[in-house]
Coordinates of N, CA and C in Angstrom, one line a residue:
X1 N -2.2 55.0 33.6 CA -2.9 53.8 33.7 C -2.0 52.6 33.6
X2 N -2.3 51.5 34.2 CA -1.4 50.3 34.2 C -1.4 49.7 32.7
X3 N -0.4 49.2 32.2 CA -0.4 48.7 30.9 C -0.7 47.3 30.9
X4 N -1.6 46.9 30.1 CA -2.1 45.5 29.9 C -0.9 44.7 29.1
X5 N -0.4 43.7 29.7 CA 0.6 42.9 29.0 C 0.0 41.5 28.7
X6 N 0.0 41.1 27.5 CA -0.5 39.8 27.0 C 0.6 39.0 26.4
X7 N 0.7 37.7 26.9 CA 1.7 36.8 26.3 C 0.8 35.8 25.5
X8 N 1.0 35.7 24.3 CA 0.2 34.9 23.4 C 0.9 33.7 22.9
X9 N 0.1 32.7 22.5 CA 0.7 31.5 21.9 C 1.4 30.5 23.0
X10 N 0.9 30.5 24.2 CA 1.4 29.6 25.2 C 0.8 28.3 25.0
X11 N 1.7 27.2 25.2 CA 1.2 25.9 25.0 C 1.8 24.9 25.8
X12 N 2.5 25.2 27.0 CA 3.0 24.4 27.9 C 2.7 24.8 29.4
X13 N 2.7 23.9 30.2 CA 2.4 24.3 31.7 C 3.6 25.2 32.3
X14 N 4.8 24.9 31.8 CA 6.0 25.6 32.4 C 6.0 27.0 31.8
X15 N 5.8 27.2 30.6 CA 5.8 28.7 30.0 C 4.6 29.3 30.4
X16 N 3.5 28.8 30.6 CA 2.3 29.4 31.1 C 2.6 29.9 32.4
X17 N 3.2 29.0 33.3 CA 3.5 29.4 34.8 C 4.5 30.5 34.7
X18 N 5.5 30.6 33.8 CA 6.4 31.8 33.8 C 5.6 33.0 33.6
X19 N 4.7 33.0 32.6 CA 4.0 34.3 32.3 C 3.1 34.7 33.4
X20 N 2.4 33.7 34.1 CA 1.6 34.0 35.2 C 2.3 34.6 36.4
X21 N 3.4 33.8 36.7 CA 4.1 34.3 37.9 C 4.8 35.8 37.7
X22 N 5.2 36.0 36.4 CA 5.8 37.3 36.1 C 4.7 38.4 35.9
X23 N 3.6 38.1 36.1 CA 2.5 39.0 36.1 C 1.7 39.4 34.8
X24 N 1.8 38.4 33.9 CA 1.0 38.8 32.7 C -0.5 39.0 33.0
X25 N -1.0 40.1 32.4 CA -2.6 40.4 32.6 C -3.3 39.5 31.8
X26 N -2.9 39.1 30.5 CA -3.7 38.2 29.6 C -2.8 37.1 29.3
X27 N -3.3 35.9 29.0 CA -2.7 34.7 28.3 C -3.4 34.2 27.2
X28 N -2.8 34.2 26.1 CA -3.5 33.8 24.8 C -3.2 32.4 24.4
X29 N -4.2 31.7 23.9 CA -4.1 30.3 23.4 C -4.7 30.3 22.0
X30 N -3.8 29.7 21.1 CA -4.0 29.6 19.6 C -4.8 28.4 19.2
X31 N -6.0 28.6 18.5 CA -6.8 27.4 18.0 C -6.8 27.8 16.5
X32 N -5.6 27.4 15.9 CA -5.4 27.5 14.5 C -4.4 26.5 14.0
X33 N -4.7 25.5 13.6 CA -3.7 24.4 13.2 C -2.4 24.8 12.4
X34 N -2.6 25.6 11.3 CA -1.4 26.2 10.7 C -0.3 26.8 11.6
X35 N -0.6 27.2 12.8 CA 0.3 27.9 13.5 C 1.1 26.9 14.4
X36 N 2.3 27.1 14.7 CA 3.3 26.3 15.5 C 2.8 26.5 17.0
X37 N 2.0 27.4 17.3 CA 1.5 27.7 18.7 C 0.1 27.0 18.9
X38 N -0.5 26.3 17.8 CA -1.7 25.7 17.9 C -1.8 24.7 19.1
X39 N -2.9 24.8 20.0 CA -3.1 23.8 21.0 C -4.3 23.1 20.7
X40 N -4.2 21.7 21.1 CA -5.3 20.9 21.1 C -6.4 21.3 22.2
X41 N -7.6 20.9 22.0 CA -8.7 21.1 22.9 C -8.3 20.5 24.3
X42 N -7.7 19.2 24.2 CA -7.3 18.7 25.7 C -6.2 19.4 26.3
X43 N -5.4 19.8 25.5 CA -4.2 20.8 26.2 C -4.8 22.0 26.7
X44 N -5.6 22.6 25.9 CA -6.2 24.0 26.3 C -7.1 23.9 27.5
X45 N -7.7 22.8 27.7 CA -8.5 22.6 28.9 C -7.5 22.3 30.2
X46 N -6.5 21.7 30.0 CA -5.5 21.5 31.0 C -4.8 22.9 31.4
X47 N -4.4 23.5 30.4 CA -3.8 24.9 30.6 C -4.7 25.9 31.2
X48 N -6.0 25.9 30.7 CA -7.0 26.8 31.2 C -7.2 26.7 32.7
X49 N -7.2 25.5 33.2 CA -7.3 25.2 34.6 C -6.2 25.8 35.5
X50 N -5.0 26.0 34.9 CA -3.8 26.5 35.5 C -4.0 28.0 35.7
X51 N -4.8 28.7 35.0 CA -5.0 30.1 35.1 C -6.0 30.4 36.2
X52 N -5.7 31.3 37.2 CA -6.4 31.6 38.4 C -6.8 33.2 38.1
X53 N -5.9 34.0 37.8 CA -6.3 35.5 37.8 C -6.3 36.1 36.5
X54 N -5.2 35.7 35.7 CA -5.1 36.4 34.3 C -6.3 36.1 33.4
X55 N -6.5 37.0 32.4 CA -7.6 36.8 31.5 C -7.2 35.9 30.5
X56 N -8.1 34.9 30.2 CA -7.8 33.9 29.1 C -8.3 34.4 27.8
X57 N -7.4 34.2 26.9 CA -7.9 34.7 25.5 C -7.7 33.7 24.5
X58 N -8.9 33.3 23.8 CA -9.1 32.2 22.8 C -8.8 32.9 21.5
X59 N -7.6 32.6 20.8 CA -7.4 33.2 19.4 C -7.9 32.2 18.3
X60 N -8.5 32.7 17.4 CA -8.9 31.9 16.3 C -8.8 32.7 14.9
X61 N -8.7 32.0 13.8 CA -8.6 32.8 12.5 C -9.7 32.3 11.6
X62 N -10.7 33.2 11.4 CA -11.8 32.7 10.5 C -12.5 31.4 11.0
X63 N -12.6 31.3 12.2 CA -13.2 30.0 12.6 C -14.8 30.0 12.5
X64 N -15.3 28.8 12.4 CA -16.6 28.4 12.2 C -17.2 28.4 13.6
X65 N -18.5 28.3 13.7 CA -19.1 28.2 15.0 C -18.7 27.0 15.7
X66 N -18.5 25.9 15.1 CA -18.2 24.6 15.8 C -16.7 24.7 16.4
X67 N -15.8 25.2 15.9 CA -14.5 25.4 16.3 C -14.6 26.4 17.5
X68 N -15.3 27.6 17.3 CA -15.5 28.5 18.4 C -16.1 27.8 19.7
X69 N -17.1 27.2 19.4 CA -17.8 26.4 20.6 C -16.9 25.6 21.2
X70 N -16.2 24.7 20.6 CA -15.3 23.7 21.2 C -14.1 24.4 22.0
X71 N -13.6 25.5 21.4 CA -12.5 26.1 22.0 C -13.0 26.8 23.3
X72 N -14.2 27.4 23.3 CA -14.7 28.0 24.5 C -15.1 27.0 25.5
X73 N -15.5 25.8 25.2 CA -15.9 24.8 26.2 C -14.6 24.3 26.9
X74 N -13.6 24.1 26.1 CA -12.2 23.7 26.6 C -11.6 24.6 27.5
X75 N -11.4 25.9 27.0 CA -10.6 26.9 27.7 C -11.3 27.7 28.8
X76 N -12.6 27.9 28.4 CA -13.4 28.9 29.2 C -12.8 30.3 29.3
X77 N -12.6 30.9 28.2 CA -12.1 32.1 28.1 C -12.9 33.3 28.5
X78 N -12.3 34.4 28.8 CA -12.9 35.6 29.1 C -13.2 36.5 27.9
X79 N -12.3 36.4 26.8 CA -12.4 37.0 25.7 C -12.0 36.3 24.4
X80 N -12.6 36.6 23.3 CA -12.2 35.9 22.0 C -11.3 36.8 21.2
X81 N -10.3 36.4 20.7 CA -9.5 37.2 19.8 C -9.7 36.7 18.3
X82 N -10.1 37.5 17.6 CA -10.4 37.0 16.1 C -9.3 37.8 15.3
X83 N -8.5 36.7 14.6 CA -7.3 37.3 14.0 C -7.4 37.0 12.5
X84 N -8.4 36.9 12.0 CA -8.5 36.6 10.5 C -9.2 37.7 9.8
X85 N -10.0 37.4 8.8 CA -10.6 38.4 8.0 C -12.2 38.6 8.4
X86 N -12.5 38.2 9.6 CA -13.8 38.3 10.0 C -14.5 39.6 9.8
X87 N -15.6 39.6 9.1 CA -16.4 40.8 8.9 C -17.0 41.4 10.1
X88 N -17.5 42.8 10.1 CA -18.2 43.3 11.2 C -19.5 42.5 11.5
X89 N -20.3 42.0 10.4 CA -21.4 41.3 10.6 C -21.2 40.0 11.3
X90 N -20.0 39.3 10.9 CA -19.6 38.0 11.5 C -19.3 38.1 13.0
X91 N -18.6 39.3 13.4 CA -18.3 39.6 14.7 C -19.6 39.8 15.7
X92 N -20.4 40.6 15.0 CA -21.7 40.7 15.6 C -22.4 39.4 15.9
X93 N -22.5 38.6 15.0 CA -23.1 37.2 15.3 C -22.4 36.3 16.2
X94 N -21.1 36.5 16.2 CA -20.3 35.8 17.1 C -20.5 36.2 18.6
X95 N -20.6 37.5 18.8 CA -20.9 38.0 20.1 C -22.3 37.8 20.5
X96 N -23.3 37.7 19.6 CA -24.6 37.4 20.0 C -24.8 35.9 20.4
X97 N -24.1 35.1 19.6 CA -24.1 33.6 19.8 C -23.3 33.1 21.0
X98 N -22.2 33.7 21.4 CA -21.4 33.2 22.4 C -21.3 34.1 23.7
X99 N -21.9 35.3 23.5 CA -21.9 36.1 24.6 C -20.6 36.5 25.4
X100 N -19.5 36.5 24.6 CA -18.3 36.9 25.0 C -17.8 38.2 24.4
X101 N -16.9 38.9 25.1 CA -16.3 40.1 24.4 C -15.3 39.6 23.3
X102 N -15.1 40.5 22.4 CA -14.3 40.3 21.3 C -13.2 41.2 21.1
X103 N -12.0 40.8 20.9 CA -10.8 41.6 20.4 C -10.5 41.3 19.1
X104 N -10.7 42.4 18.2 CA -10.3 42.0 16.7 C -8.9 42.5 16.4
X105 N -8.2 41.7 15.7 CA -7.0 42.1 15.3 C -7.1 42.7 13.9
X106 N -6.4 43.9 13.8 CA -6.3 44.7 12.5 C -4.9 44.7 12.0
X107 N -4.7 44.1 10.9 CA -3.3 44.0 10.3 C -3.0 45.4 9.5
X108 N -1.8 46.0 10.0 CA -1.6 47.3 9.6 C -0.1 47.4 8.8
X109 N -0.3 48.0 7.7 CA 1.0 48.2 6.8 C 1.0 49.9 6.4
X110 N -0.1 50.3 6.1 CA -0.2 51.6 5.6 C -1.4 52.3 6.3
X111 N -1.5 53.5 6.2 CA -2.7 54.2 6.8 C -4.0 53.8 6.3
X112 N -3.9 53.3 5.1 CA -5.2 52.9 4.4 C -5.8 51.7 5.1
X113 N -4.9 50.9 5.8 CA -5.4 49.7 6.6 C -6.3 50.1 7.8
X114 N -6.3 51.4 8.1 CA -7.0 51.8 9.2 C -8.5 52.2 8.8
X115 N -8.8 52.2 7.6 CA -10.2 52.5 7.0 C -11.2 51.7 7.7
X116 N -10.9 50.5 7.9 CA -12.0 49.5 8.5 C -12.2 49.7 10.0
X117 N -11.3 50.5 10.7 CA -11.4 50.7 12.2 C -12.7 51.1 12.6
X118 N -13.3 52.1 12.0 CA -14.7 52.5 12.6 C -15.8 51.5 12.8
X119 N -15.8 50.7 11.7 CA -16.7 49.6 11.7 C -16.5 48.5 12.8
X120 N -15.3 48.2 12.9 CA -15.0 47.1 13.9 C -15.1 47.7 15.2
X121 N -14.6 49.0 15.4 CA -14.9 49.7 16.9 C -16.3 49.8 17.3
X122 N -17.2 49.6 16.3 CA -18.6 49.8 16.7 C -19.1 48.5 17.3
X123 N -18.4 47.4 17.0 CA -19.0 46.2 17.5 C -17.9 45.4 18.6
X124 N -16.7 45.7 18.5 CA -15.6 45.0 19.3 C -15.5 45.7 20.6
X125 N -14.9 45.0 21.5 CA -14.7 45.4 22.9 C -13.1 45.8 23.0
X126 N -12.3 45.4 22.2 CA -10.8 45.9 22.2 C -10.3 45.6 20.7
X127 N -9.4 46.5 20.5 CA -8.7 46.4 19.2 C -7.2 45.9 19.4
X128 N -6.7 45.1 18.5 CA -5.4 44.7 18.5 C -4.9 45.2 17.2
X129 N -3.8 45.9 17.1 CA -3.1 46.3 15.9 C -2.0 45.5 15.7
X130 N -1.7 44.8 14.6 CA -0.8 43.8 14.3 C 0.0 44.2 12.9
X131 N 1.2 43.7 12.8 CA 1.8 44.0 11.5 C 1.1 43.1 10.4
X132 N 1.0 43.5 9.1 CA 0.4 42.7 8.2 C 1.4 41.7 7.7
X133 N 0.8 40.5 7.5 CA 1.7 39.3 7.0 C 2.0 39.6 5.6
X134 N 3.2 39.0 5.2 CA 3.4 38.8 3.6 C 2.4 38.1 3.0
X135 N 2.0 38.3 1.7 CA 1.2 37.7 0.9 C 1.2 36.2 0.9
X136 N 2.5 35.7 0.9 CA 2.6 34.2 0.8 C 2.7 33.6 2.2
X137 N 2.3 34.4 3.4 CA 2.4 33.8 4.7 C 1.3 32.8 4.8
X138 N 1.5 31.8 5.6 CA 0.5 30.7 5.9 C -0.5 31.1 7.2
X139 N -0.1 32.2 7.9 CA -0.8 32.5 9.0 C -0.6 34.0 9.2
X140 N -1.7 34.8 9.8 CA -1.7 36.1 9.8 C -1.0 36.9 10.9
X141 N -0.5 36.1 11.9 CA 0.3 36.8 13.0 C 1.4 35.9 13.6
X142 N 2.1 36.4 14.6 CA 3.2 35.6 15.1 C 4.4 35.5 14.3
X143 N 4.5 36.5 13.5 CA 5.7 36.4 12.4 C 6.9 37.3 12.8
X144 N 6.8 38.0 13.9 CA 8.0 38.8 14.5 C 8.1 40.0 13.6
X145 N 7.1 40.5 12.8 CA 7.3 41.8 11.9 C 6.8 42.9 12.7
X146 N 7.4 44.1 12.5 CA 7.0 45.4 13.1 C 6.3 46.2 12.1
X147 N 5.3 46.9 12.4 CA 4.8 47.9 11.6 C 5.1 49.3 12.1
X148 N 4.7 50.3 11.3 CA 5.1 51.7 11.5 C 4.2 52.2 12.7
X149 N 4.9 52.3 13.8 CA 3.9 52.7 14.9 C 3.3 54.1 14.9
X150 N 4.2 55.0 14.0 CA 3.6 56.3 13.9 C 2.2 56.4 13.2
X151 N 1.9 55.2 12.5 CA 0.5 55.4 12.0 C -0.6 55.4 13.0
X152 N -0.3 55.0 14.3 CA -1.2 55.2 15.3 C -1.1 56.4 16.3
X153 N -0.1 57.2 15.9 CA 0.0 58.4 16.6 C -1.3 59.4 16.6
X154 N -1.8 59.8 17.8 CA -2.9 60.6 17.8 C -4.2 60.0 17.5
X155 N -4.1 58.6 17.5 CA -5.4 57.9 17.3 C -6.5 58.1 18.4
X156 N -7.6 58.6 17.9 CA -8.7 58.8 18.8 C -9.7 57.8 18.8
X157 N -9.5 56.7 19.8 CA -10.2 55.5 19.8 C -10.8 55.3 21.1
X158 N -12.1 55.2 21.2 CA -12.7 55.2 22.6 C -12.5 53.7 23.3
X159 N -12.3 52.8 22.4 CA -12.0 51.5 22.9 C -10.6 51.2 23.5
X160 N -10.4 50.4 24.2 CA -9.0 50.1 24.7 C -8.3 49.3 23.5
X161 N -7.0 49.6 23.2 CA -6.3 48.9 22.1 C -4.9 48.5 22.5
X162 N -4.4 47.5 21.8 CA -3.1 46.9 22.1 C -2.3 46.9 20.8
X163 N -1.0 46.9 21.0 CA 0.0 46.8 19.7 C 0.6 45.5 19.8
X164 N 0.8 44.9 18.6 CA 1.6 43.6 18.5 C 2.4 43.7 17.4
X165 N 3.2 42.7 17.1 CA 4.0 42.5 15.9 C 5.5 42.9 16.1
X166 N 6.4 41.9 16.2 CA 7.8 42.3 16.4 C 8.2 42.9 17.7
X167 N 7.4 42.8 18.7 CA 7.8 43.4 19.9 C 8.9 42.7 20.5
X168 N 9.7 43.2 21.4 CA 10.7 42.5 22.3 C 11.0 43.4 23.6
X169 N 11.9 43.0 24.4 CA 12.2 43.8 25.5 C 12.8 45.1 25.2
X170 N 13.5 45.1 24.0 CA 14.4 46.3 23.6 C 13.4 47.4 23.1
X171 N 12.4 47.0 22.3 CA 11.6 48.0 21.6 C 10.2 48.3 22.3
X172 N 9.7 47.7 23.3 CA 8.4 47.8 23.8 C 8.2 49.1 24.4
X173 N 9.2 49.7 25.0 CA 9.0 51.1 25.5 C 8.9 52.2 24.4
X174 N 9.5 52.1 23.2 CA 9.3 53.0 22.2 C 7.8 52.7 21.6
X175 N 7.4 51.5 21.3 CA 6.1 51.1 20.9 C 5.1 51.9 21.8
X176 N 5.2 51.8 23.0 CA 4.1 52.4 23.9 C 4.3 53.9 23.8
X177 N 5.4 54.4 23.8 CA 5.6 55.8 23.8 C 5.0 56.4 22.5
X178 N 5.2 55.8 21.4 CA 4.7 56.4 20.1 C 3.2 56.2 20.0
X179 N 2.6 55.0 20.3 CA 1.2 54.7 20.1 C 0.3 55.0 21.2
X180 N 0.9 55.2 22.4 CA 0.1 55.4 23.5 C -0.9 54.3 23.8
X181 N -0.6 53.1 23.3 CA -1.5 51.9 23.6 C -1.6 51.6 24.9
X182 N -2.8 50.9 25.3 CA -2.9 50.6 26.7 C -2.6 49.3 27.0
X183 N -2.1 48.5 25.9 CA -1.6 47.2 26.0 C -0.7 46.7 25.0
X184 N 0.2 45.7 25.4 CA 1.1 45.1 24.3 C 0.9 43.7 24.3
X185 N 1.1 43.1 23.1 CA 0.8 41.6 22.9 C 2.0 41.0 22.3
X186 N 2.6 39.9 22.9 CA 3.8 39.4 22.2 C 3.7 37.9 22.2
X187 N 4.2 37.3 21.0 CA 4.2 35.9 21.0 C 5.6 35.5 20.5
X188 N 6.1 35.7 19.2 CA 7.4 35.2 18.7 C 8.6 35.9 19.4
X189 N 8.3 37.0 19.9 CA 9.3 37.8 20.5 C 9.8 37.3 22.0
X190 N 9.2 36.2 22.4 CA 9.6 35.5 23.6 C 9.7 34.0 23.3
X191 N 10.3 33.7 22.2 CA 10.5 32.4 21.7 C 11.9 32.1 21.3
X192 N 12.4 30.9 21.6 CA 13.7 30.5 21.2 C 13.7 29.9 19.9
X193 N 12.6 29.4 19.4 CA 12.3 28.9 18.1 C 10.7 29.0 18.0
X194 N 10.2 29.0 16.7 CA 8.8 29.2 16.4 C 8.0 28.1 17.2
X195 N 7.1 28.8 18.0 CA 6.3 28.0 18.9 C 6.9 27.6 20.3
X196 N 8.2 27.8 20.4 CA 8.8 27.4 21.7 C 9.1 28.6 22.6
X197 N 8.3 28.8 23.5 CA 8.4 30.0 24.4 C 9.7 29.8 25.4
X198 N 10.2 30.8 25.6 CA 11.4 30.9 26.6 C 11.0 31.6 27.8
X199 N 11.0 30.9 29.0 CA 10.6 31.5 30.3 C 11.4 32.7 30.7
X200 N 12.7 32.7 30.4 CA 13.5 34.0 30.6 C 13.0 35.2 29.8
X201 N 12.9 34.9 28.6 CA 12.4 35.9 27.7 C 11.0 36.5 28.0
X202 N 10.3 35.6 28.6 CA 8.9 36.0 29.0 C 9.0 37.0 30.1
X203 N 9.8 36.5 31.1 CA 10.1 37.5 32.4 C 10.8 38.7 32.0
X204 N 11.7 38.7 31.1 CA 12.4 39.9 30.6 C 11.4 40.9 30.0
X205 N 10.5 40.3 29.1 CA 9.7 41.1 28.4 C 8.6 41.8 29.3
X206 N 8.1 41.1 30.2 CA 7.1 41.6 31.1 C 7.8 42.8 32.0
X207 N 9.0 42.5 32.4 CA 9.8 43.5 33.2 C 10.0 44.7 32.5
X208 N 10.3 44.6 31.1 CA 10.5 45.7 30.4 C 9.2 46.6 30.0
X209 N 8.1 45.7 29.9 CA 6.9 46.5 29.7 C 6.4 47.2 30.9
X210 N 6.5 46.6 32.1 CA 6.3 47.2 33.2 C 7.0 48.5 33.4
X211 N 8.1 48.5 33.0 CA 9.1 49.7 33.3 C 8.5 51.0 32.5
X212 N 7.7 50.6 31.5 CA 7.1 51.7 30.7 C 6.1 52.4 31.5
X213 N 5.5 51.8 32.4 CA 4.5 52.3 33.3 C 5.1 53.4 34.2
X214 N 6.3 53.1 34.7 CA 7.1 54.1 35.4 C 7.5 55.4 34.6
X215 N 7.8 55.1 33.5 CA 8.2 56.3 32.6 C 7.0 57.2 32.4
X216 N 5.8 56.7 32.4 CA 4.7 57.4 32.0 C 4.1 58.2 33.3
X217 N 4.6 57.9 34.5 CA 4.1 58.5 35.7 C 4.9 59.8 35.8

């Protein structure tokens, strides 16, 4: 099956265009002020209008209903990415209130971190496995850290799932080979500085990710 490639944390027309032209399947926009990738509602609205075919993803971290509503109105996303400590009950409420599919990020460091997976899988539409942030981190993702992909080997998950955390054009093939993930998600791995996406790095990563499809056939 084709690999789903998501470029997250886009914030300028130029880098968004680079991702779209290179063939990104999903483009992510961050609504979380502590992140260097945070976009205002006005910017999100303008960037959202630039997207014609790719799936727009609105990323938030433990957001309240007001922030979710505002981000949805501005971006018009097809899916919500919840990257905080949202409970199963909270996700159920969000889906009921806003009527959009949800992708839940699960931070992974050890096998014990997968204990919550069945509960989330029961209410979510997609799972994203990301590296766990250090305890003193100010944000949960986009930190360029890799987790042990072998923790996902043989994972029997009925939902589509993606891997993130420390990916780049050199290691994406290994990540897909080990995890058998149906998708990859990158943010800091295509940046020249925190929050500053590099068009060439975006293109190179998508090209490398697509090459894994050929290896799988």
